[in-house]
């Protein structure tokens, strides 16, 4: 089994950085741009409790490109002005990277998301693991599937943005 | 009610609620005793969460830890999650399967029917010690189409009498026959008093939902049924989405189930349980009043056992995205719970307006969108808590 090249790892890390940076500036177009353009691209954010029991119910379940785009529409157009603003800082580090099928890479990372509501102090929103399948496109690495499995049994607030 | 409860003068106008009722720790402590440990049933689980003998789920009733246990004999019981020896918390897992619960403190072991079956060193125990006297403390339990209720009060009326006029809508939500299968959970804490949560979760003014407006998706004809003991039930027709082109993937809001004319149901049971069926989402919301300022809600989602693979998949993706703490038409609700709580830190009363017909006494018929439908619940709450209305005499507490 061929190990990922340094260039491949570099592209994966650049993608993780772009993903965290987009969410941390509430840039949903930037978030969407981290995903492959194929219809099969998807994002799932699920409680570890459900994941461990093979229960499919998630907190966010975008199983196709169109759903990803609809999530952006809801956050930027439908919900605008209805929620208390909060900003995040994603702390992400890669814990594993191995070849997946058809030239993809299967990447795992730990994440912690610090949250600061407008006018409030900083607390932890969630911690967990990203389990990603990354495709290397000409323009750089993109997520074919991103799965955020959060350990946080009870989330400390309602959620607007993806993890 | 016992003397010495909190004192609060309730407004004379029936549409007004004193804001301090959301904020006062002494009132919260009294609510635990009078409501959560008092003469009410509390929904703690559905059988679909613990379908097999040996399955259990831990939960909290008020502040009291409990275990909902499906015994090897097929009976579902609710135990206080506390060893009968020194009071140690017996089970820490949120769910699992066990034939017995063993306390790690002194190795007392209890069968999943609650009997004490092991207590090492019993020869040195107190002279009157008898194993038969030390089974797990059980609460009264009753089921309605698999929905499992418990009460700590021996005088709580029988469950179906307590549910009253909500039973028809509740049966609809529970799939008609209660044969539900767990899809999973979303669990969240809201920085809100449990009453602000219970007052606003479920059916309410469509004004709130921009999503509904953009989709040109308004509810059809419907009804609101209100009981004297604080429950509400809504049955609403479900019209198809008119502007699905707004979504790139309109299949998310498709309706694939049966009964398209009556697709929406909400039941709010006193004090804080909300159960709903909307499109193909079956959602039971179990609320825990963790403090005067915070409410934990476990959103449990279900399919029906007879669903085929396609309907099951549809339910999972719709349930994951529609009605939870991040749902496309419910995230805004969650934002409101917290803002009500913050805004209540101010003098005076909150006032209901829509559907208020008179101010001196309550009435019994409510339109489907009347916010006034919450007022009988508030009046019931007021009476349970022993708060006299201004002008009724008394000193504000019983």
Coordinates of N, CA and C in Angstrom, one line a residue, chain A:
Chain A
X1 N 0.8 -1.2 0.0 CA 0.0 0.0 0.0 C 0.9 1.2 0.0
X2 N 0.7 2.1 -1.0 CA 1.5 3.3 -1.1 C 1.1 4.3 -0.1
X3 N 2.1 4.9 0.6 CA 1.7 5.9 1.6 C 1.6 7.2 0.9
X4 N 0.7 8.1 1.4 CA 0.6 9.4 0.8 C 1.9 10.1 0.6
X5 N 2.1 10.8 -0.5 CA 3.3 11.6 -0.7 C 3.3 12.8 0.2
X6 N 4.4 13.4 0.3 CA 4.5 14.7 1.0 C 3.6 15.7 0.4
X7 N 3.6 15.7 -1.0 CA 2.7 16.7 -1.7 C 1.3 16.4 -1.4
X8 N 0.9 15.1 -1.3 CA -0.5 14.8 -1.0 C -0.9 15.2 0.4
X9 N 0.0 15.0 1.4 CA -0.2 15.4 2.8 C -0.3 16.9 2.8
X10 N 0.5 17.6 2.1 CA 0.5 19.1 2.0 C -0.8 19.6 1.5
X11 N -1.4 18.9 0.5 CA -2.7 19.3 -0.1 C -3.8 19.1 0.9
X12 N -3.7 17.9 1.7 CA -4.7 17.6 2.7 C -4.7 18.7 3.8
X13 N -3.5 19.0 4.2 CA -3.4 20.0 5.3 C -3.9 21.4 4.9
X14 N -3.6 21.7 3.6 CA -4.1 23.0 3.1 C -5.6 23.0 3.1
X15 N -6.2 21.9 2.7 CA -7.7 21.8 2.7 C -8.2 21.9 4.1
X16 N -7.6 21.3 5.1 CA -8.1 21.4 6.5 C -8.0 22.8 7.0
X17 N -6.9 23.5 6.6 CA -6.8 24.9 7.0 C -7.8 25.8 6.3
X18 N -8.1 25.5 5.0 CA -9.1 26.3 4.3 C -10.5 26.1 4.9
X19 N -10.7 24.9 5.3 CA -12.0 24.5 5.9 C -12.2 25.3 7.2
X20 N -11.2 25.1 8.1 CA -11.4 25.8 9.4 C -11.4 27.3 9.3
X21 N -10.6 27.9 8.4 CA -10.6 29.3 8.2 C -12.0 29.8 7.7
X22 N -12.6 29.1 6.7 CA -13.9 29.5 6.2 C -14.9 29.5 7.3
X23 N -15.0 28.4 8.1 CA -16.0 28.4 9.2 C -15.7 29.5 10.2
X24 N -14.5 29.7 10.5 CA -14.1 30.7 11.5 C -14.4 32.1 11.1
X25 N -14.6 32.4 9.8 CA -15.0 33.7 9.4 C -16.4 33.7 8.9
X26 N -17.2 32.6 9.2 CA -18.6 32.4 8.8 C -18.8 32.6 7.3
X27 N -17.8 32.1 6.6 CA -17.8 32.2 5.1 C -18.4 30.9 4.5
X28 N -19.7 30.9 4.3 CA -20.3 29.6 3.9 C -19.9 29.3 2.4
X29 N -19.7 30.3 1.6 CA -19.2 30.0 0.2 C -17.8 29.3 0.3
X30 N -17.0 29.8 1.2 CA -15.7 29.2 1.4 C -15.8 27.8 1.9
X31 N -16.8 27.5 2.8 CA -17.0 26.2 3.3 C -17.4 25.3 2.1
X32 N -18.3 25.7 1.3 CA -18.8 24.9 0.2 C -17.7 24.6 -0.8
X33 N -16.8 25.6 -1.0 CA -15.7 25.4 -1.9 C -14.7 24.3 -1.5
X34 N -14.8 23.9 -0.2 CA -13.9 22.8 0.2 C -14.4 21.4 -0.2
X35 N -15.6 21.3 -0.8 CA -16.1 20.1 -1.2 C -15.9 19.9 -2.7
X36 N -15.8 18.6 -3.1 CA -15.7 18.3 -4.5 C -16.9 18.7 -5.2
X37 N -16.8 19.0 -6.5 CA -18.0 19.5 -7.2 C -18.9 18.4 -7.7
X38 N -18.5 17.1 -7.5 CA -19.4 16.0 -7.9 C -20.7 16.0 -7.1
X39 N -21.7 15.5 -7.7 CA -23.0 15.4 -7.1 C -22.9 14.5 -5.8
X40 N -21.9 13.6 -5.8 CA -21.8 12.6 -4.7 C -21.2 13.2 -3.4
X41 N -20.7 14.5 -3.5 CA -20.1 15.1 -2.4 C -21.0 15.2 -1.2
X42 N -20.5 15.0 0.0 CA -21.5 15.0 1.1 C -20.8 15.4 2.4
X43 N -21.7 15.8 3.4 CA -21.2 16.2 4.7 C -22.2 15.7 5.7
X44 N -21.7 15.0 6.8 CA -22.5 14.5 7.9 C -21.9 15.0 9.2
X45 N -22.7 15.5 10.1 CA -22.3 15.9 11.4 C -23.2 15.1 12.4
X46 N -22.5 14.2 13.1 CA -23.3 13.2 13.9 C -22.7 13.0 15.3
X47 N -23.6 12.8 16.2 CA -23.2 12.5 17.6 C -22.5 11.2 17.7
X48 N -21.4 11.1 18.4 CA -20.6 9.8 18.6 C -21.6 8.7 19.1
X49 N -22.5 9.1 20.0 CA -23.4 8.2 20.6 C -24.2 7.5 19.5
X50 N -24.7 8.2 18.5 CA -25.4 7.6 17.4 C -24.5 6.8 16.5
X51 N -23.3 7.4 16.2 CA -22.4 6.7 15.3 C -21.9 5.4 15.9
X52 N -21.7 5.3 17.2 CA -21.2 4.1 17.8 C -22.3 3.0 17.8
X53 N -23.6 3.4 17.8 CA -24.7 2.4 17.7 C -25.2 2.2 16.3
X54 N -24.5 2.7 15.3 CA -24.9 2.5 13.9 C -26.3 3.1 13.7
X55 N -26.6 4.2 14.5 CA -27.9 4.9 14.2 C -27.6 6.0 13.2
X56 N -28.4 6.1 12.2 CA -28.1 7.0 11.1 C -28.4 8.5 11.4
X57 N -29.2 8.7 12.4 CA -29.7 10.1 12.7 C -28.5 11.0 13.0
X58 N -28.5 12.1 12.3 CA -27.4 13.1 12.4 C -27.9 14.4 12.9
X59 N -27.0 15.3 13.1 CA -27.4 16.7 13.4 C -27.5 17.5 12.1
X60 N -26.6 17.1 11.2 CA -26.7 17.7 9.8 C -26.4 16.6 8.9
X61 N -27.2 16.4 7.9 CA -27.0 15.3 6.9 C -27.2 15.8 5.5
X62 N -26.1 16.0 4.9 CA -26.1 16.5 3.5 C -25.5 15.4 2.6
X63 N -26.3 14.6 2.0 CA -25.8 13.4 1.3 C -25.6 13.6 -0.2
X64 N -25.7 14.9 -0.6 CA -25.4 15.2 -2.0 C -25.0 16.7 -2.1
X65 N -24.5 17.0 -3.2 CA -24.0 18.4 -3.5 C -25.1 19.4 -3.3
X66 N -26.3 19.0 -3.8 CA -27.5 19.9 -3.7 C -27.8 20.3 -2.2
X67 N -27.7 19.3 -1.4 CA -28.0 19.5 0.0 C -26.9 20.5 0.6
X68 N -25.7 20.3 0.2 CA -24.6 21.2 0.7 C -25.0 22.6 0.3
X69 N -25.4 22.8 -0.9 CA -25.8 24.1 -1.4 C -27.0 24.7 -0.6
X70 N -28.0 23.8 -0.4 CA -29.1 24.3 0.4 C -28.8 24.7 1.8
X71 N -27.8 24.0 2.4 CA -27.4 24.4 3.7 C -26.8 25.8 3.7
X72 N -26.0 26.1 2.7 CA -25.5 27.5 2.6 C -26.6 28.5 2.4
X73 N -27.6 28.2 1.6 CA -28.8 29.1 1.4 C -29.5 29.3 2.7
X74 N -29.7 28.3 3.5 CA -30.4 28.5 4.7 C -29.7 29.4 5.7
X75 N -28.4 29.1 5.8 CA -27.6 29.8 6.8 C -27.5 31.3 6.4
X76 N -27.2 31.5 5.1 CA -26.9 32.9 4.7 C -28.2 33.7 4.3
X77 N -29.3 33.0 3.9 CA -30.5 33.8 3.5 C -31.7 33.6 4.5
X78 N -32.0 32.3 4.8 CA -33.2 32.1 5.6 C -33.0 32.4 7.0
X79 N -31.9 32.0 7.6 CA -31.8 32.3 9.1 C -31.2 33.6 9.4
X80 N -30.7 34.3 8.4 CA -30.0 35.6 8.6 C -30.9 36.5 9.6
X81 N -30.3 37.0 10.6 CA -31.0 37.9 11.6 C -31.8 37.2 12.6
X82 N -31.9 35.8 12.6 CA -32.8 35.2 13.6 C -32.0 34.6 14.7
X83 N -30.7 34.5 14.7 CA -29.9 33.8 15.7 C -28.9 34.8 16.3
X84 N -28.5 34.5 17.6 CA -27.5 35.2 18.2 C -26.2 34.9 17.6
X85 N -25.4 35.8 17.1 CA -24.2 35.6 16.4 C -23.2 34.9 17.3
X86 N -22.4 34.0 16.9 CA -21.3 33.5 17.6 C -20.1 33.2 16.6
X87 N -18.9 33.4 17.1 CA -17.8 33.0 16.3 C -17.1 31.8 16.8
X88 N -16.4 31.1 15.9 CA -15.7 29.9 16.3 C -14.3 30.0 16.0
X89 N -13.5 29.1 16.7 CA -12.1 28.8 16.4 C -12.0 27.3 16.3
X90 N -11.7 26.8 15.1 CA -11.5 25.4 15.0 C -10.1 25.0 15.2
X91 N -9.8 24.1 16.2 CA -8.5 23.6 16.4 C -8.5 22.2 15.8
X92 N -7.7 22.0 14.8 CA -7.8 20.7 14.1 C -6.3 20.2 13.9
X93 N -6.2 18.9 14.2 CA -4.9 18.3 13.8 C -5.1 16.9 13.2
X94 N -4.3 16.6 12.2 CA -4.4 15.3 11.5 C -3.9 14.2 12.4
X95 N -4.6 13.1 12.5 CA -4.2 11.9 13.2 C -3.9 10.7 12.4
X96 N -4.3 10.8 11.1 CA -4.0 9.7 10.2 C -4.4 10.0 8.8
X97 N -3.7 9.3 7.9 CA -3.9 9.6 6.4 C -3.5 8.3 5.7
X98 N -4.4 7.7 5.0 CA -4.0 6.5 4.3 C -4.8 6.4 3.0
X99 N -4.3 5.7 2.0 CA -4.9 5.7 0.7 C -6.3 5.1 0.8
X100 N -7.3 5.7 0.1 CA -8.6 5.2 0.0 C -8.8 4.6 -1.5
X101 N -10.0 4.3 -1.9 CA -10.2 3.8 -3.2 C -10.0 4.9 -4.3
X102 N -9.7 4.4 -5.5 CA -9.6 5.3 -6.7 C -8.7 6.6 -6.5
X103 N -7.6 6.4 -5.8 CA -6.7 7.5 -5.7 C -7.1 8.5 -4.6
X104 N -8.2 8.2 -3.8 CA -8.5 9.2 -2.8 C -7.7 8.9 -1.5
X105 N -7.8 9.8 -0.6 CA -7.1 9.6 0.7 C -8.2 9.6 1.8
X106 N -8.0 8.7 2.8 CA -8.9 8.7 3.9 C -8.1 9.3 5.1
X107 N -8.7 10.4 5.6 CA -8.0 11.2 6.6 C -8.8 11.3 7.8
X108 N -8.1 11.1 9.0 CA -8.8 11.4 10.2 C -8.1 12.5 10.9
X109 N -8.9 13.3 11.7 CA -8.3 14.5 12.4 C -9.1 14.6 13.7
X110 N -8.5 15.1 14.7 CA -9.3 15.5 15.9 C -9.7 17.0 15.7
X111 N -10.8 17.4 16.3 CA -11.2 18.8 16.3 C -11.7 19.2 17.6
X112 N -11.5 20.4 18.0 CA -12.1 21.1 19.1 C -12.6 22.5 18.5
X113 N -13.8 22.8 18.9 CA -14.4 24.1 18.4 C -14.6 25.0 19.6
X114 N -13.9 26.1 19.6 CA -14.1 27.1 20.7 C -15.2 28.1 20.1
X115 N -16.1 28.5 21.1 CA -17.2 29.3 20.6 C -17.2 30.6 21.5
X116 N -17.4 31.7 20.8 CA -17.6 33.0 21.5 C -18.8 33.7 21.0
X117 N -19.9 33.7 21.9 CA -21.0 34.5 21.4 C -20.8 36.0 21.5
X118 N -21.5 36.7 20.7 CA -21.4 38.2 20.7 C -21.6 38.6 22.2
X119 N -20.6 39.3 22.7 CA -20.7 39.8 24.1 C -20.5 38.8 25.2
X120 N -20.1 37.6 24.8 CA -19.9 36.6 25.9 C -18.5 36.1 26.0
X121 N -18.3 35.1 26.9 CA -17.0 34.5 27.0 C -16.8 33.3 26.2
X122 N -15.6 32.8 26.1 CA -15.3 31.7 25.2 C -15.5 30.3 25.9
X123 N -16.2 29.4 25.3 CA -16.4 28.0 25.8 C -16.2 27.0 24.7
X124 N -16.2 25.8 25.0 CA -16.0 24.7 24.0 C -17.4 24.4 23.5
X125 N -17.6 24.5 22.2 CA -18.8 24.1 21.5 C -18.9 22.6 21.4
X126 N -17.9 22.0 20.9 CA -17.9 20.5 20.6 C -16.4 20.1 20.4
X127 N -16.2 18.8 20.6 CA -14.9 18.1 20.3 C -15.3 16.8 19.7
X128 N -14.4 16.4 18.8 CA -14.6 15.1 18.1 C -13.6 14.8 17.1
X129 N -14.1 14.0 16.1 CA -13.1 13.5 15.1 C -13.7 13.7 13.7
X130 N -12.9 14.2 12.8 CA -13.3 14.3 11.4 C -12.8 13.0 10.7
X131 N -13.7 12.3 10.0 CA -13.4 11.2 9.2 C -13.7 11.5 7.7
X132 N -12.7 11.8 7.0 CA -12.9 12.4 5.7 C -12.3 11.6 4.6
X133 N -13.0 11.6 3.4 CA -12.4 11.0 2.2 C -12.1 12.2 1.3
X134 N -10.8 12.3 0.9 CA -10.3 13.5 0.2 C -9.9 13.1 -1.2
X135 N -10.4 13.9 -2.2 CA -10.0 13.7 -3.6 C -9.0 14.8 -4.0
X136 N -8.0 14.4 -4.7 CA -7.0 15.3 -5.2 C -7.4 15.8 -6.6
X137 N -7.9 17.0 -6.6 CA -8.2 17.6 -7.9 C -7.1 18.5 -8.4
X138 N -7.2 18.9 -9.7 CA -6.1 19.8 -10.2 C -6.0 21.0 -9.4
X139 N -7.1 21.6 -8.9 CA -7.0 22.9 -8.2 C -6.7 22.7 -6.7
X140 N -6.5 21.4 -6.3 CA -6.1 21.1 -4.9 C -7.0 20.0 -4.3
X141 N -6.8 19.7 -3.1 CA -7.6 18.7 -2.4 C -9.0 19.2 -2.1
X142 N -9.9 18.3 -2.2 CA -11.3 18.6 -1.8 C -12.0 17.4 -1.1
X143 N -13.0 17.7 -0.2 CA -13.7 16.6 0.5 C -14.7 16.0 -0.5
X144 N -14.5 14.7 -0.6 CA -15.6 13.9 -1.3 C -16.7 13.6 -0.2
X145 N -16.3 13.2 0.9 CA -17.2 13.1 2.1 C -16.5 13.6 3.3
X146 N -17.2 14.4 4.1 CA -16.7 14.8 5.4 C -17.7 14.4 6.4
X147 N -17.1 13.7 7.5 CA -18.0 13.2 8.6 C -17.4 13.7 9.9
X148 N -18.2 14.6 10.5 CA -17.7 15.2 11.8 C -18.5 14.4 12.9
X149 N -17.8 13.6 13.7 CA -18.4 12.8 14.7 C -18.0 13.5 16.0
X150 N -19.1 14.1 16.7 CA -18.8 14.9 17.9 C -19.0 14.1 19.1
X151 N -18.0 14.1 20.0 CA -18.1 13.4 21.3 C -19.1 14.0 22.3
X152 N -19.3 15.3 22.1 CA -20.1 16.2 23.1 C -21.5 15.6 23.2
X153 N -21.8 14.8 24.2 CA -23.0 14.1 24.3 C -24.2 15.1 24.3
X154 N -24.1 16.2 25.0 CA -25.1 17.2 25.0 C -24.5 18.5 24.6
X155 N -24.9 19.0 23.4 CA -24.4 20.3 22.9 C -24.8 21.4 23.8
X156 N -23.9 22.4 24.0 CA -24.2 23.5 24.9 C -25.2 24.6 24.4
X157 N -25.6 24.5 23.1 CA -26.5 25.5 22.5 C -27.0 25.0 21.2
X158 N -28.0 25.7 20.6 CA -28.4 25.4 19.3 C -27.2 25.7 18.3
X159 N -27.3 25.1 17.2 CA -26.2 25.2 16.3 C -26.6 25.8 14.9
X160 N -25.8 26.7 14.4 CA -26.1 27.3 13.1 C -25.1 26.8 12.1
X161 N -23.8 26.8 12.4 CA -22.8 26.5 11.4 C -22.3 25.0 11.5
X162 N -21.9 24.5 10.4 CA -21.4 23.1 10.4 C -20.1 23.1 11.3
X163 N -19.8 21.9 11.8 CA -18.6 21.6 12.6 C -17.4 21.4 11.6

